[in-house]
């Protein structure tokens, strides 16, 4: 007979009146294994907290998305958005599946080159590209996605001195029917800036306009907005063909597909309310196919999907530090992970599962992180079974942004492991130590001695 | 600049000299050429006059500005080489000899060029006809000039100085079974170079083996058939032994078994008919020419081969014996090139059809499928879409929308006109079928006279075109559904010669597609996809199609593994 799990007593306020539609049933199941590997053993071997990534899920997500788009449009290419998760193991998994790279900064660009991505398969986005960045991109034949006129002028000047003609695209922003409209990146379509930029590029004769790029938002809940964006980009491409007899090689619709996380304030959980990938695919592909391109001139469709491909492939494992009862009686539990490594908790209500079996009693709790800062709140309100110090939990859908946006604040950054297709565990990033933290620090001589 | 010039001069004339030797055996293999050069010097006089006659002809050709390519590949000079060797073999070196040598070399060159103009127009080779004409003219004409002293001489043969070398070969062959046949074979080979000994023949045989296994095999096959014919029909062997003209069998076998004809089982079988014809012509011409007083040499080979090639060119169909169109100077390469072009262009049919879908689809039922593709409708394909786990739906699979292929775009397989659209039939619930209207919503496209494609089980109301519209290849025309005899969403695709909904199907290949197996893609052209294969259309971009259009005059420069490669597109002659 198994030893019974001890559960501390709970105080539950009784509601008079009608039971709410969500009932009192506990919906959370314990998640004791990830891809067949026990959570307990992972935390024991690699420490707590711990990021776990499932290679199988990454590949499944990519192949799924690829199939959905390729059965609707003849020419599709995905480019992995490095800023979403730039761990080399994750990036190379995508590259192995056939994905290119999309970067927004010099270090991401160098990371992609170091990983072995051919220069002409790295899409360089972003408003901050130095002259040296531009020169390197031109040398490597990487498509440069121009964000503003100053960049265009600088690029034209630099191109004059180089023997290769830079391959460029312009980023376009437009009214896609949603609010808020992002107009800080790229050139606006409606007021003519985009067409102006195109004319400047074609007139200079120094740049090779190969594509048009847009990235209309993030965590988009209305697929039809993509349809509008695709139509407007197509219109631009057709105008270019009409005026300059130049074929635009590709339309880059960027990223922004929603993942299965639940936005704060959302009524239903993300897995039920977020659009499926095929809805975005329908909107985009139908718009381009109906735009009026000649059958032989259909442009390539590039996608920079990030979150939708990697979010549900990542988990965060953690442990309970302590429990508290707040001054007004609310229960609070303090975890060893907080906003320092869960930056996305500012806008998501993450799904959290206990990692050990529990009974049927649950309690409304606030989850705090380990930081000594008031804003460090993981969940304002969550229904969990009573947890005691040392109990372990699994946070779902942590693959996107959390790792790349982790702070080295108060807590050292944790280790990251990846479970491969054969259920073997690989350490893909070691936990930070004081040494790695202080690596770049230089202490001036005169400050070495002190007398307290 | 000067070194450059002398380099190219050396290249042209050096190659021309070597190629003259190997061209006698239909080869441009340099190792073989060197071996033959060595053999020609088994008699120093013959070897020397051979080289001289080639050089004289090359200088003449250059002076008269004849085609440099033909000097370089030995075409102009291999006949003069044979004439030179023959003369050097049988006549003494004196002033008269050199005069005759110069005259004959130039004469043979011009006869060669004349034959090229006459025969090349008809696509026929001149083989060794110029040599025959050249040597006969000398044999017949020279004796009339008493001032010209052509004396038959002692053969300045290597055999005189190294008798052990030659006799050891002869003796070791003598100890083998079928020694007579083997002797005859080697001596016949050597006789091509006027060397009637086993050692020369052995070296030539090795040389042929080096340059081509097929040619070597053919030399054995040809000779054996000829010998067997003589043997079983009681032929007069003295003819064969007299000047070892059995080399006619060998040359014919190589020429018609693998050089001018693509080597295949049929080309080998054909030799069983042709070699006896050679045997007969040897015997008949021998009788005729003994009256005239001229040696026969390779006349039977020349006549029969040229007649054969001329007649074969008039056929309307191939029937398994294929003439080589682009000579690769190697029976093996001729064979591979032929196989390759058959594979790529075998059904260069007028209509190019492509898959009527985008992305990777799975053939759930192919031609002669057991479920419904039978009898009149046997040549049809059913398509659906599978995921990584080979399932065609995501769980639970009760709803049409759970099926991956439901509502996916269906495209026109080739350009044409819409001739029929049948719409209005509801999509079935999963596992239900509509047997009354079993084709479901259907669209029929006319691509040409008596050539239609039909797509069935289309989603109700999803047609993007109407009857009479012109559609281009790859244009989206409808969405995949599950109407008609369709328990789960799939697409039915067939070709037919009449435009009715229940027309009989015809068997017809798709032009190009990719088949995916174990994550690798295989290219198929003019082939029929089979059941359970994962197929997709070939993706292309305008950049590629425009870059690789082979317009005459276009030059391509490639950088292949660090080496620079140049291709030039020439118009076909």
Short mmCIF file of N, CA and C in Angstrom, two decimals, chain B residues 69-158:
data_model
loop_
_atom_site.label_atom_id
_atom_site.label_comp_id
_atom_site.label_asym_id
_atom_site.label_seq_id
_atom_site.Cartn_x
_atom_site.Cartn_y
_atom_site.Cartn_z
N UNK B 69 39.18 20.90 -86.15
CA UNK B 69 38.64 19.89 -85.22
C UNK B 69 38.86 18.49 -85.78
N UNK B 70 38.64 18.33 -87.10
CA UNK B 70 38.76 17.01 -87.69
C UNK B 70 40.23 16.59 -87.81
N UNK B 71 41.16 17.57 -87.84
CA UNK B 71 42.57 17.21 -87.75
C UNK B 71 42.84 16.69 -86.35
N UNK B 72 42.30 17.43 -85.36
CA UNK B 72 42.61 17.11 -83.96
C UNK B 72 42.03 15.77 -83.55
N UNK B 73 40.84 15.42 -84.00
CA UNK B 73 40.30 14.15 -83.53
C UNK B 73 40.69 12.97 -84.42
N UNK B 74 41.56 13.20 -85.35
CA UNK B 74 42.14 12.10 -86.14
C UNK B 74 41.28 11.64 -87.29
N UNK B 75 40.12 12.28 -87.49
CA UNK B 75 39.21 11.83 -88.54
C UNK B 75 39.85 11.90 -89.92
N UNK B 76 40.61 13.01 -90.16
CA UNK B 76 41.20 13.18 -91.48
C UNK B 76 42.34 12.20 -91.74
N UNK B 77 42.98 11.74 -90.65
CA UNK B 77 44.28 11.09 -90.84
C UNK B 77 44.36 9.61 -90.53
N UNK B 78 43.28 8.99 -90.02
CA UNK B 78 43.45 7.58 -89.65
C UNK B 78 43.55 6.67 -90.88
N UNK B 79 42.94 7.12 -91.98
CA UNK B 79 43.09 6.32 -93.19
C UNK B 79 44.49 6.46 -93.78
N UNK B 80 45.04 7.68 -93.75
CA UNK B 80 46.41 7.86 -94.27
C UNK B 80 47.40 7.09 -93.41
N UNK B 81 47.10 6.99 -92.11
CA UNK B 81 47.98 6.23 -91.23
C UNK B 81 48.05 4.78 -91.70
N UNK B 82 46.89 4.21 -91.99
CA UNK B 82 46.85 2.82 -92.42
C UNK B 82 47.60 2.66 -93.74
N UNK B 83 47.42 3.62 -94.62
CA UNK B 83 48.14 3.56 -95.90
C UNK B 83 49.64 3.62 -95.65
N UNK B 84 50.06 4.54 -94.78
CA UNK B 84 51.49 4.71 -94.48
C UNK B 84 52.08 3.44 -93.91
N UNK B 85 51.36 2.83 -92.95
CA UNK B 85 51.87 1.60 -92.33
C UNK B 85 51.99 0.51 -93.39
N UNK B 86 50.95 0.39 -94.22
CA UNK B 86 50.97 -0.66 -95.26
C UNK B 86 52.17 -0.47 -96.19
N UNK B 87 52.35 0.76 -96.66
CA UNK B 87 53.46 1.02 -97.58
C UNK B 87 54.79 0.72 -96.92
N UNK B 88 54.94 1.20 -95.66
CA UNK B 88 56.22 1.01 -94.97
C UNK B 88 56.49 -0.45 -94.70
N UNK B 89 55.40 -1.22 -94.59
CA UNK B 89 55.52 -2.65 -94.30
C UNK B 89 56.09 -3.41 -95.48
N UNK B 90 55.66 -3.00 -96.69
CA UNK B 90 55.95 -3.85 -97.84
C UNK B 90 57.01 -3.31 -98.79
N UNK B 91 57.42 -2.05 -98.62
CA UNK B 91 58.39 -1.51 -99.58
C UNK B 91 59.62 -0.96 -98.89
N UNK B 92 60.71 -0.96 -99.65
CA UNK B 92 62.01 -0.51 -99.18
C UNK B 92 62.07 1.00 -99.05
N UNK B 93 62.92 1.43 -98.11
CA UNK B 93 63.09 2.88 -97.96
C UNK B 93 64.07 3.40 -99.01
N UNK B 94 63.55 4.11 -100.01
CA UNK B 94 64.46 4.82 -100.91
C UNK B 94 63.77 6.08 -101.40
N UNK B 95 64.39 6.80 -102.29
CA UNK B 95 63.84 8.07 -102.72
C UNK B 95 62.45 7.89 -103.33
N UNK B 96 62.32 6.84 -104.19
CA UNK B 96 61.01 6.59 -104.81
C UNK B 96 59.95 6.35 -103.75
N UNK B 97 60.33 5.62 -102.71
CA UNK B 97 59.37 5.31 -101.67
C UNK B 97 58.83 6.59 -101.04
N UNK B 98 59.73 7.52 -100.74
CA UNK B 98 59.25 8.74 -100.07
C UNK B 98 58.35 9.56 -100.97
N UNK B 99 58.66 9.56 -102.25
CA UNK B 99 57.79 10.28 -103.19
C UNK B 99 56.40 9.68 -103.17
N UNK B 100 56.39 8.33 -103.31
CA UNK B 100 55.09 7.64 -103.29
C UNK B 100 54.37 7.90 -101.99
N UNK B 101 55.12 7.87 -100.89
CA UNK B 101 54.50 8.08 -99.58
C UNK B 101 53.81 9.44 -99.52
N UNK B 102 54.55 10.49 -99.97
CA UNK B 102 53.97 11.84 -99.93
C UNK B 102 52.72 11.91 -100.79
N UNK B 103 52.85 11.41 -102.03
CA UNK B 103 51.70 11.50 -102.96
C UNK B 103 50.51 10.75 -102.38
N UNK B 104 50.78 9.50 -101.91
CA UNK B 104 49.66 8.69 -101.40
C UNK B 104 49.02 9.31 -100.17
N UNK B 105 49.85 9.89 -99.30
CA UNK B 105 49.27 10.49 -98.09
C UNK B 105 48.32 11.61 -98.47
N UNK B 106 48.79 12.48 -99.37
CA UNK B 106 47.94 13.61 -99.76
C UNK B 106 46.70 13.10 -100.49
N UNK B 107 46.88 12.10 -101.35
CA UNK B 107 45.76 11.52 -102.08
C UNK B 107 44.72 10.97 -101.12
N UNK B 108 45.18 10.16 -100.17
CA UNK B 108 44.25 9.55 -99.21
C UNK B 108 43.53 10.62 -98.41
N UNK B 109 44.25 11.69 -98.08
CA UNK B 109 43.60 12.79 -97.33
C UNK B 109 42.44 13.35 -98.14
N UNK B 110 42.70 13.61 -99.41
CA UNK B 110 41.64 14.22 -100.22
C UNK B 110 40.49 13.25 -100.46
N UNK B 111 40.83 11.96 -100.62
CA UNK B 111 39.76 10.97 -100.76
C UNK B 111 38.92 10.95 -99.48
N UNK B 112 39.60 11.02 -98.32
CA UNK B 112 38.88 11.06 -97.04
C UNK B 112 37.91 12.23 -97.02
N UNK B 113 38.43 13.42 -97.37
CA UNK B 113 37.58 14.60 -97.31
C UNK B 113 36.42 14.49 -98.29
N UNK B 114 36.67 13.91 -99.46
CA UNK B 114 35.60 13.74 -100.43
C UNK B 114 34.52 12.82 -99.86
N UNK B 115 34.97 11.71 -99.24
CA UNK B 115 33.99 10.78 -98.66
C UNK B 115 33.16 11.47 -97.58
N UNK B 116 33.82 12.35 -96.82
CA UNK B 116 33.07 13.06 -95.78
C UNK B 116 31.95 13.86 -96.43
N UNK B 117 32.27 14.57 -97.52
CA UNK B 117 31.22 15.41 -98.12
C UNK B 117 30.11 14.55 -98.69
N UNK B 118 30.46 13.41 -99.25
CA UNK B 118 29.43 12.57 -99.88
C UNK B 118 28.59 11.84 -98.85
N UNK B 119 29.27 11.18 -97.90
CA UNK B 119 28.55 10.30 -96.98
C UNK B 119 28.01 11.01 -95.73
N UNK B 120 28.74 11.99 -95.24
CA UNK B 120 28.32 12.63 -93.98
C UNK B 120 26.97 13.30 -94.13
N UNK B 121 26.68 13.76 -95.34
CA UNK B 121 25.37 14.38 -95.57
C UNK B 121 24.27 13.40 -95.27
N UNK B 122 24.51 12.12 -95.59
CA UNK B 122 23.49 11.10 -95.37
C UNK B 122 23.62 10.52 -93.97
N UNK B 123 24.52 11.08 -93.18
CA UNK B 123 24.70 10.59 -91.82
C UNK B 123 25.45 9.28 -91.77
N UNK B 124 26.21 8.97 -92.84
CA UNK B 124 26.93 7.69 -92.86
C UNK B 124 28.42 7.91 -92.64
N UNK B 125 29.09 6.94 -92.01
CA UNK B 125 30.53 7.06 -91.81
C UNK B 125 31.28 6.55 -93.03
N UNK B 126 32.54 7.00 -93.19
CA UNK B 126 33.31 6.52 -94.35
C UNK B 126 34.25 5.37 -93.98
N UNK B 127 34.32 5.05 -92.68
CA UNK B 127 35.10 3.91 -92.18
C UNK B 127 36.51 3.90 -92.77
N UNK B 128 36.89 2.79 -93.46
CA UNK B 128 38.25 2.78 -94.00
C UNK B 128 38.25 2.73 -95.52
N UNK B 129 37.19 3.24 -96.13
CA UNK B 129 37.13 3.28 -97.59
C UNK B 129 38.28 4.08 -98.21
N UNK B 130 38.61 5.25 -97.67
CA UNK B 130 39.73 6.01 -98.25
C UNK B 130 41.04 5.21 -98.27
N UNK B 131 41.27 4.45 -97.19
CA UNK B 131 42.49 3.63 -97.12
C UNK B 131 42.49 2.62 -98.28
N UNK B 132 41.33 1.95 -98.46
CA UNK B 132 41.23 0.94 -99.50
C UNK B 132 41.52 1.54 -100.87
N UNK B 133 40.87 2.68 -101.15
CA UNK B 133 41.09 3.33 -102.44
C UNK B 133 42.53 3.75 -102.60
N UNK B 134 43.09 4.33 -101.52
CA UNK B 134 44.49 4.78 -101.59
C UNK B 134 45.44 3.65 -101.89
N UNK B 135 45.31 2.56 -101.11
CA UNK B 135 46.28 1.47 -101.27
C UNK B 135 46.09 0.76 -102.60
N UNK B 136 44.84 0.65 -103.06
CA UNK B 136 44.61 -0.02 -104.34
C UNK B 136 45.20 0.78 -105.49
N UNK B 137 45.08 2.09 -105.40
CA UNK B 137 45.63 2.92 -106.48
C UNK B 137 47.13 2.70 -106.60
N UNK B 138 47.82 2.65 -105.45
CA UNK B 138 49.27 2.43 -105.48
C UNK B 138 49.59 1.05 -106.02
N UNK B 139 48.87 0.03 -105.49
CA UNK B 139 49.17 -1.34 -105.90
C UNK B 139 48.97 -1.52 -107.40
N UNK B 140 47.90 -0.89 -107.91
CA UNK B 140 47.61 -1.03 -109.33
C UNK B 140 48.50 -0.15 -110.19
N UNK B 141 48.73 1.09 -109.73
CA UNK B 141 49.37 2.08 -110.61
C UNK B 141 50.87 2.12 -110.59
N UNK B 142 51.45 1.96 -109.37
CA UNK B 142 52.90 2.15 -109.26
C UNK B 142 53.74 1.25 -110.16
N UNK B 143 53.38 -0.05 -110.31
CA UNK B 143 54.23 -0.90 -111.15
C UNK B 143 54.41 -0.40 -112.58
N UNK B 144 53.52 0.48 -113.06
CA UNK B 144 53.64 0.96 -114.43
C UNK B 144 54.79 1.93 -114.62
N UNK B 145 55.31 2.43 -113.51
CA UNK B 145 56.41 3.39 -113.62
C UNK B 145 57.72 2.68 -113.31
N UNK B 146 58.40 2.25 -114.30
CA UNK B 146 59.63 1.48 -114.10
C UNK B 146 60.70 2.29 -113.38
N UNK B 147 60.65 3.58 -113.54
CA UNK B 147 61.66 4.39 -112.87
C UNK B 147 61.47 4.35 -111.36
N UNK B 148 60.22 4.15 -110.94
CA UNK B 148 59.97 4.07 -109.49
C UNK B 148 60.32 2.67 -109.02
N UNK B 149 61.33 2.62 -108.14
CA UNK B 149 61.76 1.30 -107.69
C UNK B 149 61.15 0.97 -106.35
N UNK B 150 60.06 0.19 -106.42
CA UNK B 150 59.46 -0.23 -105.16
C UNK B 150 59.83 -1.67 -104.95
N UNK B 151 60.73 -1.91 -104.05
CA UNK B 151 61.18 -3.28 -103.85
C UNK B 151 60.61 -3.85 -102.58
N UNK B 152 60.02 -5.02 -102.72
CA UNK B 152 59.59 -5.68 -101.48
C UNK B 152 60.83 -5.93 -100.65
N UNK B 153 60.75 -5.66 -99.36
CA UNK B 153 61.95 -5.70 -98.54
C UNK B 153 61.84 -6.71 -97.43
N UNK B 154 63.01 -6.90 -96.82
CA UNK B 154 63.04 -7.72 -95.60
C UNK B 154 62.31 -6.95 -94.52
N UNK B 155 61.49 -7.61 -93.86
CA UNK B 155 60.73 -6.92 -92.83
C UNK B 155 61.65 -6.55 -91.66
N UNK B 156 61.77 -5.25 -91.41
CA UNK B 156 62.60 -4.78 -90.30
C UNK B 156 61.86 -5.00 -89.00
N UNK B 157 61.66 -6.25 -88.71
CA UNK B 157 60.71 -6.52 -87.63
C UNK B 157 61.39 -6.70 -86.30
N UNK B 158 60.71 -6.34 -85.30
CA UNK B 158 61.16 -6.53 -83.92
C UNK B 158 61.32 -8.02 -83.66
#
